[in-house]
Tab-separated table of N, CA and C and ligand atoms in Angstrom:
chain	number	residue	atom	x	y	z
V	840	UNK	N	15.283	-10.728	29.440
V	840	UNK	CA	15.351	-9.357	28.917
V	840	UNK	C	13.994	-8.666	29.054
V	841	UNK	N	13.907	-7.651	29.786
V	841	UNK	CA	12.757	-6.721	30.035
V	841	UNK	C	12.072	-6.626	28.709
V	842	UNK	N	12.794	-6.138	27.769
V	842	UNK	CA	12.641	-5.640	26.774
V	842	UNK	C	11.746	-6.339	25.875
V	843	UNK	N	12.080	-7.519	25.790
V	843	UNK	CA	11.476	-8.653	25.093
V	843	UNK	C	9.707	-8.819	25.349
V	844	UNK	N	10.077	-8.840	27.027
V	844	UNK	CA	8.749	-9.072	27.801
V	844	UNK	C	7.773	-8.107	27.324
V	845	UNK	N	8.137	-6.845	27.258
V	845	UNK	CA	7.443	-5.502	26.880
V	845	UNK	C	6.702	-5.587	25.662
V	846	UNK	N	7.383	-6.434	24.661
V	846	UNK	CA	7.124	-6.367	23.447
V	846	UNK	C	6.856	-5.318	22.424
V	847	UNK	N	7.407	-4.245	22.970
V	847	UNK	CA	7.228	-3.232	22.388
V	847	UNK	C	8.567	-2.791	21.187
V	848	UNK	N	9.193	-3.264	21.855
V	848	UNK	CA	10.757	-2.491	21.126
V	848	UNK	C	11.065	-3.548	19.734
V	849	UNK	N	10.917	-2.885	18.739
V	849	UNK	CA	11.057	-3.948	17.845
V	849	UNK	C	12.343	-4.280	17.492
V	850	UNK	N	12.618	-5.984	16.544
V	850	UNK	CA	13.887	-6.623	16.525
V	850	UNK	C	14.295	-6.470	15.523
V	851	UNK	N	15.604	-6.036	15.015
V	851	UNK	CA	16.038	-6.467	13.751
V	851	UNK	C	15.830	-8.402	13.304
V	852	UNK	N	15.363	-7.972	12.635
V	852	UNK	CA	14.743	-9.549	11.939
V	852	UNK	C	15.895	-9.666	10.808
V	853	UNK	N	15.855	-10.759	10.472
V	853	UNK	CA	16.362	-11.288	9.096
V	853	UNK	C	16.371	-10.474	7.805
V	854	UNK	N	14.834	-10.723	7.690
V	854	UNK	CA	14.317	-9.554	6.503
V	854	UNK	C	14.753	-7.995	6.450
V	855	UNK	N	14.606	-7.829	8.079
V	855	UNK	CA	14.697	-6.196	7.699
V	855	UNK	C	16.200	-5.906	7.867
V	856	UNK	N	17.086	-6.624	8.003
V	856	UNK	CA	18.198	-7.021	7.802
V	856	UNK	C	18.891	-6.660	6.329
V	857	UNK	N	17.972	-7.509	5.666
V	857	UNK	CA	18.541	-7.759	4.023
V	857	UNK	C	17.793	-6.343	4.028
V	858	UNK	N	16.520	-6.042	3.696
V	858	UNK	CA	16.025	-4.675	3.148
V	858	UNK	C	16.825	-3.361	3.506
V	859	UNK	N	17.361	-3.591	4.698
V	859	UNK	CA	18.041	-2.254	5.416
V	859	UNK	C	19.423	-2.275	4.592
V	860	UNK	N	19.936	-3.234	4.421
V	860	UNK	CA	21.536	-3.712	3.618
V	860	UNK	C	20.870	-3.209	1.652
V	861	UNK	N	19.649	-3.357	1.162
V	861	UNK	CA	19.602	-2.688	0.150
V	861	UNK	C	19.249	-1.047	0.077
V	862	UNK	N	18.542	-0.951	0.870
V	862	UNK	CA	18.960	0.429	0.966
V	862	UNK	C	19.642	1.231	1.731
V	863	UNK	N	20.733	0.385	2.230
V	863	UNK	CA	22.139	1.356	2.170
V	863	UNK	C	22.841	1.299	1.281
V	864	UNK	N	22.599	0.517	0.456
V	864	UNK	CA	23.770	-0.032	-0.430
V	864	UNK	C	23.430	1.017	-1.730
V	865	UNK	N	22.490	1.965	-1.663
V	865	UNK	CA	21.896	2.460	-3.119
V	865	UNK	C	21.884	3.920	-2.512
V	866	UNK	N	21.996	4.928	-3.650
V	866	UNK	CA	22.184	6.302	-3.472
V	866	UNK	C	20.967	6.559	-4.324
V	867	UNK	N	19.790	6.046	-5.134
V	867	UNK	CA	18.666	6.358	-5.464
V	867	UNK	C	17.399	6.877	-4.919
V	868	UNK	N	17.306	6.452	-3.919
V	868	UNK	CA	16.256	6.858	-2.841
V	868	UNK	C	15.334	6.018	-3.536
V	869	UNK	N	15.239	4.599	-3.290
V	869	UNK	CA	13.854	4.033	-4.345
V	869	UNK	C	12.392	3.746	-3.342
V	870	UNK	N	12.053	3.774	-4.893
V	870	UNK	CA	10.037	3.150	-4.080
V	870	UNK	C	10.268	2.048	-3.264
V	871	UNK	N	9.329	1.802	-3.033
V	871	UNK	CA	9.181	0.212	-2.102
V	871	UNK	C	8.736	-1.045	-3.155
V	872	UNK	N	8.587	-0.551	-4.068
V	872	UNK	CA	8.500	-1.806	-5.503
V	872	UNK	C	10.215	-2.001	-6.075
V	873	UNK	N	10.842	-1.077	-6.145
V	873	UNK	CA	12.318	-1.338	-6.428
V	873	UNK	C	13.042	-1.999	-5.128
V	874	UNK	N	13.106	-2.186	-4.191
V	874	UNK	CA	13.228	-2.488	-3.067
V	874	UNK	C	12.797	-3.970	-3.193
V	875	UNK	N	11.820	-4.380	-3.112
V	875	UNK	CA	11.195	-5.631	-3.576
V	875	UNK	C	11.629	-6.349	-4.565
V	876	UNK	N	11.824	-6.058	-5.545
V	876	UNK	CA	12.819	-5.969	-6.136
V	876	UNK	C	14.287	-7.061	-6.052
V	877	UNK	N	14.817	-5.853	-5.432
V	877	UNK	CA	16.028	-6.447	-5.176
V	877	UNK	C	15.973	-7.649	-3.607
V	878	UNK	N	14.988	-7.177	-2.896
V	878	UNK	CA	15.182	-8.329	-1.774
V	878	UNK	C	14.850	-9.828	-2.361
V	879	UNK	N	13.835	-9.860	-3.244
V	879	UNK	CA	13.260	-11.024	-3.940
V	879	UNK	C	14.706	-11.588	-4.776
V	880	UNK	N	15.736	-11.012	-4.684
V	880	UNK	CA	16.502	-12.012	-5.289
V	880	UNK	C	17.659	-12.651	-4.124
V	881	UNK	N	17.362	-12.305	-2.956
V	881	UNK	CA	17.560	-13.200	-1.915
V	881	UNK	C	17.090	-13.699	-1.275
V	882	UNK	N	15.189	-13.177	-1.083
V	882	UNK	CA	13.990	-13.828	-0.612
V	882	UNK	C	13.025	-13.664	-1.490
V	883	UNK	N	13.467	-15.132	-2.186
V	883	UNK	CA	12.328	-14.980	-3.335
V	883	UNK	C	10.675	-15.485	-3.232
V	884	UNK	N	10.656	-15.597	-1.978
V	884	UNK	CA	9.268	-15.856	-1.426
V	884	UNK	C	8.673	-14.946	-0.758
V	885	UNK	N	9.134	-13.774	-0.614
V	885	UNK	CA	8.773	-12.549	0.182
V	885	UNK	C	7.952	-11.591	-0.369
V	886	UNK	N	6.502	-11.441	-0.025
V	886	UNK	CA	5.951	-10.719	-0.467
V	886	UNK	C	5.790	-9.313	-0.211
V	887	UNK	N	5.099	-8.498	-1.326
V	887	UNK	CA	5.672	-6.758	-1.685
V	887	UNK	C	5.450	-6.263	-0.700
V	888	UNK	N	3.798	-6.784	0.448
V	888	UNK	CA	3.187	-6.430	1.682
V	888	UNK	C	4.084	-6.716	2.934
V	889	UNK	N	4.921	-7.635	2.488
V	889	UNK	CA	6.042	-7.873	4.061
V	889	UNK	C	6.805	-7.065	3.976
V	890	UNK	N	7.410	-6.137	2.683
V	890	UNK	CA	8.105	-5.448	2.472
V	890	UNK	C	7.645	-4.117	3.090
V	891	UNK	N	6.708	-3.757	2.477
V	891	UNK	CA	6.291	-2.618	2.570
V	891	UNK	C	6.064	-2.429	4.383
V	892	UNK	N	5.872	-3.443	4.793
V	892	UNK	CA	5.626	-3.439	6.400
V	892	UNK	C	6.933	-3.632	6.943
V	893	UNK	N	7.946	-4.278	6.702
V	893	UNK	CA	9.274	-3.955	7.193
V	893	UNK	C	9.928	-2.763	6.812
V	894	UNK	N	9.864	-1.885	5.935
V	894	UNK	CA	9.384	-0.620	5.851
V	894	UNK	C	9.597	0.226	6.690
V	895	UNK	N	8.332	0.030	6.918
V	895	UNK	CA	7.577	1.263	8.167
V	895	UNK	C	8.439	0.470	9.521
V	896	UNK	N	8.418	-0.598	9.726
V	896	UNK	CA	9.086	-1.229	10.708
V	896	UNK	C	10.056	-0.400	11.299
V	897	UNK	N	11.215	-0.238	9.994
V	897	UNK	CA	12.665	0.353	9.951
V	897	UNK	C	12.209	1.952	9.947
V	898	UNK	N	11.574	2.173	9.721
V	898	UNK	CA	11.261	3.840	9.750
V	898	UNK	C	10.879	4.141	11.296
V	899	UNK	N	10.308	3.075	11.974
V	899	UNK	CA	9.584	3.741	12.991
V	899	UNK	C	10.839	3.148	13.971
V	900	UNK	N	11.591	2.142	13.741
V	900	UNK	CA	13.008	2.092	14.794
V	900	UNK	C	14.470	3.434	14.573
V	901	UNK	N	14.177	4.149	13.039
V	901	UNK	CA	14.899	5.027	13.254
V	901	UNK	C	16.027	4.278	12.358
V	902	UNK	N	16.019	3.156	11.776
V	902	UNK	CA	17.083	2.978	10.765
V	902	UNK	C	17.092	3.877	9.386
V	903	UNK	N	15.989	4.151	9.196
V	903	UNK	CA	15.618	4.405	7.374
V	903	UNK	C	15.098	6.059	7.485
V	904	UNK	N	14.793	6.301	6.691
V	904	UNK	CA	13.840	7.396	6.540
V	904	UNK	C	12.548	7.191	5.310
V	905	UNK	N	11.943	7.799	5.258
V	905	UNK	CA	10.901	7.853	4.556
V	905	UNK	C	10.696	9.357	3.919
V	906	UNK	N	10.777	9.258	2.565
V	906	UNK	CA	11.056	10.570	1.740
V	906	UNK	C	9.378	11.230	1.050
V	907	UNK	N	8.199	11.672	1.269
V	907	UNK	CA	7.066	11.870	0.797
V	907	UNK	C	7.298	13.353	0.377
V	908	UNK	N	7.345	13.350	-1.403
V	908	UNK	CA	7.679	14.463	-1.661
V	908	UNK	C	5.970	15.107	-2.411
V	909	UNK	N	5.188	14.243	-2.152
V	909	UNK	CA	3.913	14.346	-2.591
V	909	UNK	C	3.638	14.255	-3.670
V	910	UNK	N	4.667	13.047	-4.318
V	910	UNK	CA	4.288	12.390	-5.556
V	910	UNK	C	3.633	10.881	-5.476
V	911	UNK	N	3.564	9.966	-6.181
V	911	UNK	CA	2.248	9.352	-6.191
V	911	UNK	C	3.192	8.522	-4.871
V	912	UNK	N	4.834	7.696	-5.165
V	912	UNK	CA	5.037	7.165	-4.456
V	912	UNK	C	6.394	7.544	-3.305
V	913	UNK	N	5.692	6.976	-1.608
V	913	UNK	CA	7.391	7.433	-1.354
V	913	UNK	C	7.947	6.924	-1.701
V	914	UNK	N	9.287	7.698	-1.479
V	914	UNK	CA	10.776	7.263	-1.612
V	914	UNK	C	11.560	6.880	0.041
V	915	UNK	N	12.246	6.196	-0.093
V	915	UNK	CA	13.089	5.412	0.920
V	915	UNK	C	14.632	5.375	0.985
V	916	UNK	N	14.775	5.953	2.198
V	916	UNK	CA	16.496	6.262	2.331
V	916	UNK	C	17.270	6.153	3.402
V	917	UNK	N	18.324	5.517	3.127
V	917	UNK	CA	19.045	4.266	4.265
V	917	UNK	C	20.116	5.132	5.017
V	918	UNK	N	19.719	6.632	4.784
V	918	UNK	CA	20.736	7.269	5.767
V	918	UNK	C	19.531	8.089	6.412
V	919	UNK	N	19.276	7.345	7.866
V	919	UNK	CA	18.330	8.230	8.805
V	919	UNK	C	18.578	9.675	9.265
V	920	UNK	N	19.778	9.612	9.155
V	920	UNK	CA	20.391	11.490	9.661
V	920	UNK	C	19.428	12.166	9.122
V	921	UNK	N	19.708	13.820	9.451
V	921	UNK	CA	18.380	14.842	7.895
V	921	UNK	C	19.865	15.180	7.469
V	922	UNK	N	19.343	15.124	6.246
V	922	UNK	CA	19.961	15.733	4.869
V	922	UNK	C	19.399	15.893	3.962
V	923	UNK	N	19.758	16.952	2.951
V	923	UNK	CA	19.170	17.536	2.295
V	923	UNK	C	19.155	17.085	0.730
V	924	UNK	N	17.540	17.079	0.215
V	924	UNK	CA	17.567	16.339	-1.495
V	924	UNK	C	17.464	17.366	-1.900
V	925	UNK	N	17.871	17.231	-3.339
V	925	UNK	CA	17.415	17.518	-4.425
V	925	UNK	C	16.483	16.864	-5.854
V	926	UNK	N	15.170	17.341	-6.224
V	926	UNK	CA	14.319	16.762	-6.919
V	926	UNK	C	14.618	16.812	-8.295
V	927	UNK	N	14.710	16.171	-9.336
V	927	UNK	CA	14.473	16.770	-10.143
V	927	UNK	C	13.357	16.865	-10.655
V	928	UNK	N	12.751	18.228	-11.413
V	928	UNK	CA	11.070	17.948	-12.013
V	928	UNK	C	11.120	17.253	-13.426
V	929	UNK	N	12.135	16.873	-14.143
V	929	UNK	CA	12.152	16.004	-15.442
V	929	UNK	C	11.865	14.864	-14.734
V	930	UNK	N	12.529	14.081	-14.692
V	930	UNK	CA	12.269	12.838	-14.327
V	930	UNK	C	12.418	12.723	-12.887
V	931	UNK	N	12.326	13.304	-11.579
V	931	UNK	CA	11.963	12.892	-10.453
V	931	UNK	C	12.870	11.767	-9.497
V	932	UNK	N	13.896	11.738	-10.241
V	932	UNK	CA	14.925	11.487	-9.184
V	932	UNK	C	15.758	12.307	-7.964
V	933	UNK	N	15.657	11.697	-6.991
V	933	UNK	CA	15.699	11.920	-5.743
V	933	UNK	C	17.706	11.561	-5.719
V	934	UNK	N	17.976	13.181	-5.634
V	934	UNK	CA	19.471	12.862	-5.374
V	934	UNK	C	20.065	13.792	-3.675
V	935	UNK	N	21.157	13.349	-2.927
V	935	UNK	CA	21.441	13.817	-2.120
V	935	UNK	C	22.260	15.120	-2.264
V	936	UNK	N	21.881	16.267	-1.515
V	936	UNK	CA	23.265	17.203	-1.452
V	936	UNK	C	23.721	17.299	-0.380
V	937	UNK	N	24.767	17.390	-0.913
V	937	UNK	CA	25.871	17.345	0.063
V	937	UNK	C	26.820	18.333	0.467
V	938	UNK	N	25.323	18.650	2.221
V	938	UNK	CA	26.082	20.436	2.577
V	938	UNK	C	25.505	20.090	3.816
V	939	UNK	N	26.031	21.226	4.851
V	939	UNK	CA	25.656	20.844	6.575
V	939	UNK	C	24.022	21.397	6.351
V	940	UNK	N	23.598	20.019	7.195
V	940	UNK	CA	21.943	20.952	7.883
V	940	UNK	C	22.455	22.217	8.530
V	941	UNK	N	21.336	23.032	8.313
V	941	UNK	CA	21.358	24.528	9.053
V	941	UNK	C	20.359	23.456	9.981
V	942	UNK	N	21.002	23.849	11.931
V	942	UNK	CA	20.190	23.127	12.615
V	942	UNK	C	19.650	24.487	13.309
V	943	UNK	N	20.169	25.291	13.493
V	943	UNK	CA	19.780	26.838	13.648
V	943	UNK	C	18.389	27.766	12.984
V	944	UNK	N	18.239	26.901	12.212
V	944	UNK	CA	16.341	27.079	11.356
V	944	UNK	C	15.310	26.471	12.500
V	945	UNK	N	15.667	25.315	13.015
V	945	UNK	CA	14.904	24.852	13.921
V	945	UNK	C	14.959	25.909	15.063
V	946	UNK	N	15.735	26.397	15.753
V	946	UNK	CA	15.864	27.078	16.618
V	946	UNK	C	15.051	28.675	16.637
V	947	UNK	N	15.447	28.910	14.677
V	947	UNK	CA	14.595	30.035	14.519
V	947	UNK	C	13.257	30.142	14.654
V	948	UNK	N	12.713	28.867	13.983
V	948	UNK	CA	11.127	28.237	13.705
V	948	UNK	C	10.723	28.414	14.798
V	949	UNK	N	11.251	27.919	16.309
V	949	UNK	CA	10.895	27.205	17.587
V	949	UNK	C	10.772	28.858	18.348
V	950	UNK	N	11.243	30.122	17.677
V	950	UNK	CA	11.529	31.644	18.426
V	950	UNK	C	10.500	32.050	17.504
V	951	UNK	N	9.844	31.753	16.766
V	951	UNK	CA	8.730	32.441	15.872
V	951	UNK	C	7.760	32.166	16.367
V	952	UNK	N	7.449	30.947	16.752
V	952	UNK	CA	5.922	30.144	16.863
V	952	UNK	C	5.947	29.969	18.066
V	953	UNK	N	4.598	29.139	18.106
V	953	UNK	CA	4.093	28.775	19.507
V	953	UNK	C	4.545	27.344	19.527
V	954	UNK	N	4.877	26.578	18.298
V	954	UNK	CA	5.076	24.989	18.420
V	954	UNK	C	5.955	24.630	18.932
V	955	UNK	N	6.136	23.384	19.224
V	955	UNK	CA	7.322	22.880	19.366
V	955	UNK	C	8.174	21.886	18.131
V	956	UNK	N	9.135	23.312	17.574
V	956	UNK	CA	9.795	22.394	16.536
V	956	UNK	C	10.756	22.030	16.371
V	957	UNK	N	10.598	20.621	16.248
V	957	UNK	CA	11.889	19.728	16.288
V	957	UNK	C	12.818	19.114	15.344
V	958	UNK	N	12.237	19.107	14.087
V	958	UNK	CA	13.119	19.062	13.068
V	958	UNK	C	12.745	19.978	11.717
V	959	UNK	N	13.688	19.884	10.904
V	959	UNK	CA	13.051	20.235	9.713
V	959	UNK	C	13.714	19.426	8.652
V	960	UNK	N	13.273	19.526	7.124
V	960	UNK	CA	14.017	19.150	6.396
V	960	UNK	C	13.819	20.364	4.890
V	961	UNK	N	14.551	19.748	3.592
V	961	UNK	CA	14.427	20.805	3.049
V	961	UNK	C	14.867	20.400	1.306
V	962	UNK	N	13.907	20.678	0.507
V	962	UNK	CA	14.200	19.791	-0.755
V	962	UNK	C	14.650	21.090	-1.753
V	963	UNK	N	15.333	21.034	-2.508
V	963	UNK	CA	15.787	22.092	-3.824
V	963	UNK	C	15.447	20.906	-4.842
V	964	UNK	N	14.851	21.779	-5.472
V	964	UNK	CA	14.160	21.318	-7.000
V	964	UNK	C	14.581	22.041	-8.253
V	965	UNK	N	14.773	21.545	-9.083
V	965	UNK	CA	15.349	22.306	-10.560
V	965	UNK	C	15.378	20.900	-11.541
V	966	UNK	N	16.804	20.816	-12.761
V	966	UNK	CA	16.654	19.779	-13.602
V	966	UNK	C	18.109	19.167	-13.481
V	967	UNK	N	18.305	17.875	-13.570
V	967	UNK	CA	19.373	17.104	-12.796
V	967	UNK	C	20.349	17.061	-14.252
V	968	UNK	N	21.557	17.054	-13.821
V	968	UNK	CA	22.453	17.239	-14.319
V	968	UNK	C	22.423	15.861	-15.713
V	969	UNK	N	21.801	14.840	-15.610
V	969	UNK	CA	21.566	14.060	-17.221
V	969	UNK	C	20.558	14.352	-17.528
V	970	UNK	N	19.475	15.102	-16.805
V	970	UNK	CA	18.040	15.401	-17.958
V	970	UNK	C	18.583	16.829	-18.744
V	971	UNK	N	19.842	17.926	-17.690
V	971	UNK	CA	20.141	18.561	-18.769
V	971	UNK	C	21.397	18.169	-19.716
V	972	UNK	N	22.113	17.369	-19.409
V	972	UNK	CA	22.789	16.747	-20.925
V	972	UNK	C	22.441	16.231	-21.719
V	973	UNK	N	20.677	15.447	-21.934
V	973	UNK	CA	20.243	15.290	-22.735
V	973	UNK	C	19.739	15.992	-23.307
V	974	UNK	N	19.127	17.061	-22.790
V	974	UNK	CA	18.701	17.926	-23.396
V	974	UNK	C	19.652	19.067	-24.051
V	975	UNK	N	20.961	19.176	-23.581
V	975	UNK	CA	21.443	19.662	-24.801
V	975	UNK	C	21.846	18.768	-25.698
V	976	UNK	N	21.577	17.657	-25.944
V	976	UNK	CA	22.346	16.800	-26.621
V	976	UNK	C	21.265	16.935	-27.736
V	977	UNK	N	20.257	17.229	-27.325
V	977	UNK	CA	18.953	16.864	-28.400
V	977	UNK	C	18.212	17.954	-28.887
V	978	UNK	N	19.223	18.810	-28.217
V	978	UNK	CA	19.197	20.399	-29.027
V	978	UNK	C	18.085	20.845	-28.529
F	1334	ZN	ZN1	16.448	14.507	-14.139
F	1335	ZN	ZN1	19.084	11.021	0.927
Protein backbone atom coordinates (compact mmCIF):
# COMPACT_ATOMS: atom_id res chain seq x y z
CA UNK A 1 0.00 0.00 0.00
CA UNK A 2 1.45 3.37 -1.21
CA UNK A 3 -0.19 4.87 1.41
CA UNK A 4 1.38 3.20 4.24
CA UNK A 5 4.85 3.80 2.64
CA UNK A 6 4.05 7.63 2.63
CA UNK A 7 3.34 7.62 6.11
CA UNK A 8 1.52 10.38 6.00
CA UNK A 9 -2.17 9.41 5.98
CA UNK A 10 -3.08 8.56 9.36
CA UNK A 11 -4.78 5.06 10.71
CA UNK A 12 -7.69 4.54 12.61
CA UNK A 13 -6.04 2.90 15.61
CA UNK A 14 -7.74 1.07 18.35
CA UNK A 15 -7.81 4.00 20.65
CA UNK A 16 -9.07 6.44 18.36
CA UNK A 17 -11.54 3.93 17.63
CA UNK A 18 -12.99 3.75 21.21
CA UNK A 19 -12.57 7.78 21.63
CA UNK A 20 -14.36 8.42 18.25
CA UNK A 21 -17.30 5.69 19.45
CA UNK A 22 -17.50 8.11 22.76
CA UNK A 23 -17.98 10.94 21.15
CA UNK A 24 -20.50 9.90 18.92
CA UNK A 25 -22.26 8.31 21.32
CA UNK A 26 -22.83 11.81 23.41
CA UNK A 27 -24.82 14.96 22.38
CA UNK A 28 -22.74 17.13 25.08
CA UNK A 29 -19.96 18.36 23.17
CA UNK A 30 -17.39 17.45 26.10
CA UNK A 31 -13.79 18.62 27.14
CA UNK A 32 -11.08 16.26 26.55
CA UNK A 33 -10.99 15.46 30.48
CA UNK A 34 -14.68 14.05 30.17
CA UNK A 35 -13.63 12.07 27.27
CA UNK A 36 -10.83 10.54 29.30
CA UNK A 37 -13.02 9.83 31.31
CA UNK A 38 -15.07 7.63 29.77
CA UNK A 39 -12.26 5.93 27.53
CA UNK A 40 -10.39 4.99 30.89
CA UNK A 41 -13.15 2.72 31.59
CA UNK A 42 -12.20 0.62 28.65
CA UNK A 43 -8.51 1.71 28.61
CA UNK A 44 -7.72 2.03 31.89
CA UNK A 45 -4.10 2.55 31.25
CA UNK A 46 -4.47 5.33 28.82
CA UNK A 47 -3.18 8.43 29.54
CA UNK A 48 -5.10 12.11 29.40
CA UNK A 49 -1.89 13.11 26.89
CA UNK A 50 -2.69 10.05 24.46
CA UNK A 51 -6.02 11.29 24.56
CA UNK A 52 -5.70 14.59 24.01
CA UNK A 53 -3.31 13.62 20.98
CA UNK A 54 -5.77 11.19 19.48
CA UNK A 55 -7.79 14.16 19.56
CA UNK A 56 -6.21 16.30 17.31
CA UNK A 57 -5.40 13.02 15.44
CA UNK A 58 -9.29 12.64 14.67
CA UNK A 59 -9.69 16.33 14.06
CA UNK A 60 -7.01 16.58 11.59
CA UNK A 61 -8.42 13.15 9.61
CA UNK A 62 -11.81 14.90 9.54
CA UNK A 63 -13.70 12.46 11.91
CA UNK A 64 -14.42 14.96 14.89
CA UNK A 65 -14.55 18.53 15.11
CA UNK A 66 -13.12 20.74 17.53
CA UNK A 67 -15.49 23.41 19.14
CA UNK A 68 -13.14 26.71 20.60
CA UNK A 69 -15.69 28.98 21.80
CA UNK A 70 -12.92 30.96 23.67
CA UNK A 71 -13.56 29.60 26.91
CA UNK A 72 -10.85 28.18 29.02
CA UNK A 73 -11.54 24.63 27.45
CA UNK A 74 -12.37 23.14 23.94
CA UNK A 75 -15.17 21.31 23.35
CA UNK A 76 -15.29 18.15 21.06
CA UNK A 77 -17.89 16.90 18.62
CA UNK A 78 -18.38 13.59 16.86
CA UNK A 79 -20.45 15.02 14.06
CA UNK A 80 -17.70 16.57 11.62
CA UNK A 81 -20.43 18.12 9.22
CA UNK A 82 -20.89 22.27 10.23
CA UNK A 83 -23.73 22.70 12.27
CA UNK A 84 -24.85 25.04 14.21
CA UNK A 85 -24.51 25.47 18.46
CA UNK A 86 -26.03 27.02 20.76
CA UNK A 87 -24.14 28.37 24.08
CA UNK A 88 -25.53 28.82 26.96
CA UNK A 89 -23.97 31.86 29.15
CA UNK A 90 -25.37 30.22 32.62
CA UNK A 91 -23.70 27.31 32.63
CA UNK A 92 -21.96 26.88 29.18
CA UNK A 93 -23.30 23.97 27.73
CA UNK A 94 -22.77 23.39 24.26
CA UNK A 95 -26.11 22.19 22.63
CA UNK A 96 -26.86 21.46 18.85
CA UNK A 97 -29.52 23.27 16.65
CA UNK A 98 -31.13 21.81 14.55
CA UNK A 99 -31.62 23.90 11.19
CA UNK A 100 -29.89 23.82 7.54
CA UNK A 101 -26.39 25.60 7.28
CA UNK A 102 -26.96 28.72 5.19
CA UNK A 103 -24.02 27.56 2.73
CA UNK A 104 -24.85 30.74 0.66
CA UNK A 105 -23.03 33.07 3.56
CA UNK A 106 -19.92 31.51 2.35
CA UNK A 107 -20.59 32.46 -1.09
CA UNK A 108 -21.62 35.95 0.16
CA UNK A 109 -18.34 36.34 2.40
CA UNK A 110 -16.20 34.96 -0.72
CA UNK A 111 -18.27 38.24 -3.12
CA UNK A 112 -17.31 40.76 -0.34
CA UNK A 113 -13.65 40.10 0.26
CA UNK A 114 -10.55 39.45 -1.21
CA UNK A 115 -10.18 35.93 0.78
CA UNK A 116 -10.76 32.85 0.04
CA UNK A 117 -13.68 31.63 2.12
CA UNK A 118 -14.36 28.35 2.69
CA UNK A 119 -16.35 27.68 5.51
CA UNK A 120 -18.09 29.25 8.18
CA UNK A 121 -19.72 28.38 11.29
CA UNK A 122 -22.06 30.11 13.67
CA UNK A 123 -22.92 29.98 17.52
CA UNK A 124 -26.39 31.61 19.12
CA UNK A 125 -25.97 32.31 22.68
CA UNK A 126 -28.75 33.11 25.27
CA UNK A 127 -29.93 30.80 28.53
CA UNK A 128 -30.72 27.02 27.98
CA UNK A 129 -33.89 25.80 28.51
CA UNK A 130 -32.95 24.05 32.43
CA UNK A 131 -30.92 27.10 33.57
CA UNK A 132 -34.29 28.82 32.71
CA UNK A 133 -36.53 26.29 34.58
CA UNK A 134 -34.54 26.66 37.36
CA UNK A 135 -34.64 29.78 37.49
CA UNK A 136 -38.17 30.06 37.47
CA UNK A 137 -38.41 27.48 39.84
CA UNK A 138 -36.35 29.56 42.31
CA UNK A 139 -38.29 32.52 41.64
ZN1 LIG B 1 -27.75 26.54 30.82
ZN1 LIG C 1 -22.56 19.81 17.63
Amino acid sequence: MSELKRGKKKRMTKQRKIILDVLKNTKIHPTADWVYDQVREVLPNISLGTVYRNLKVLKEMGEIMELDFGSTYSRFDGNPENHYHFVCNDCERVYDVEMPTNETLVQKANNVTDHDVEEHRLEFYGMCRECRERSTAEG
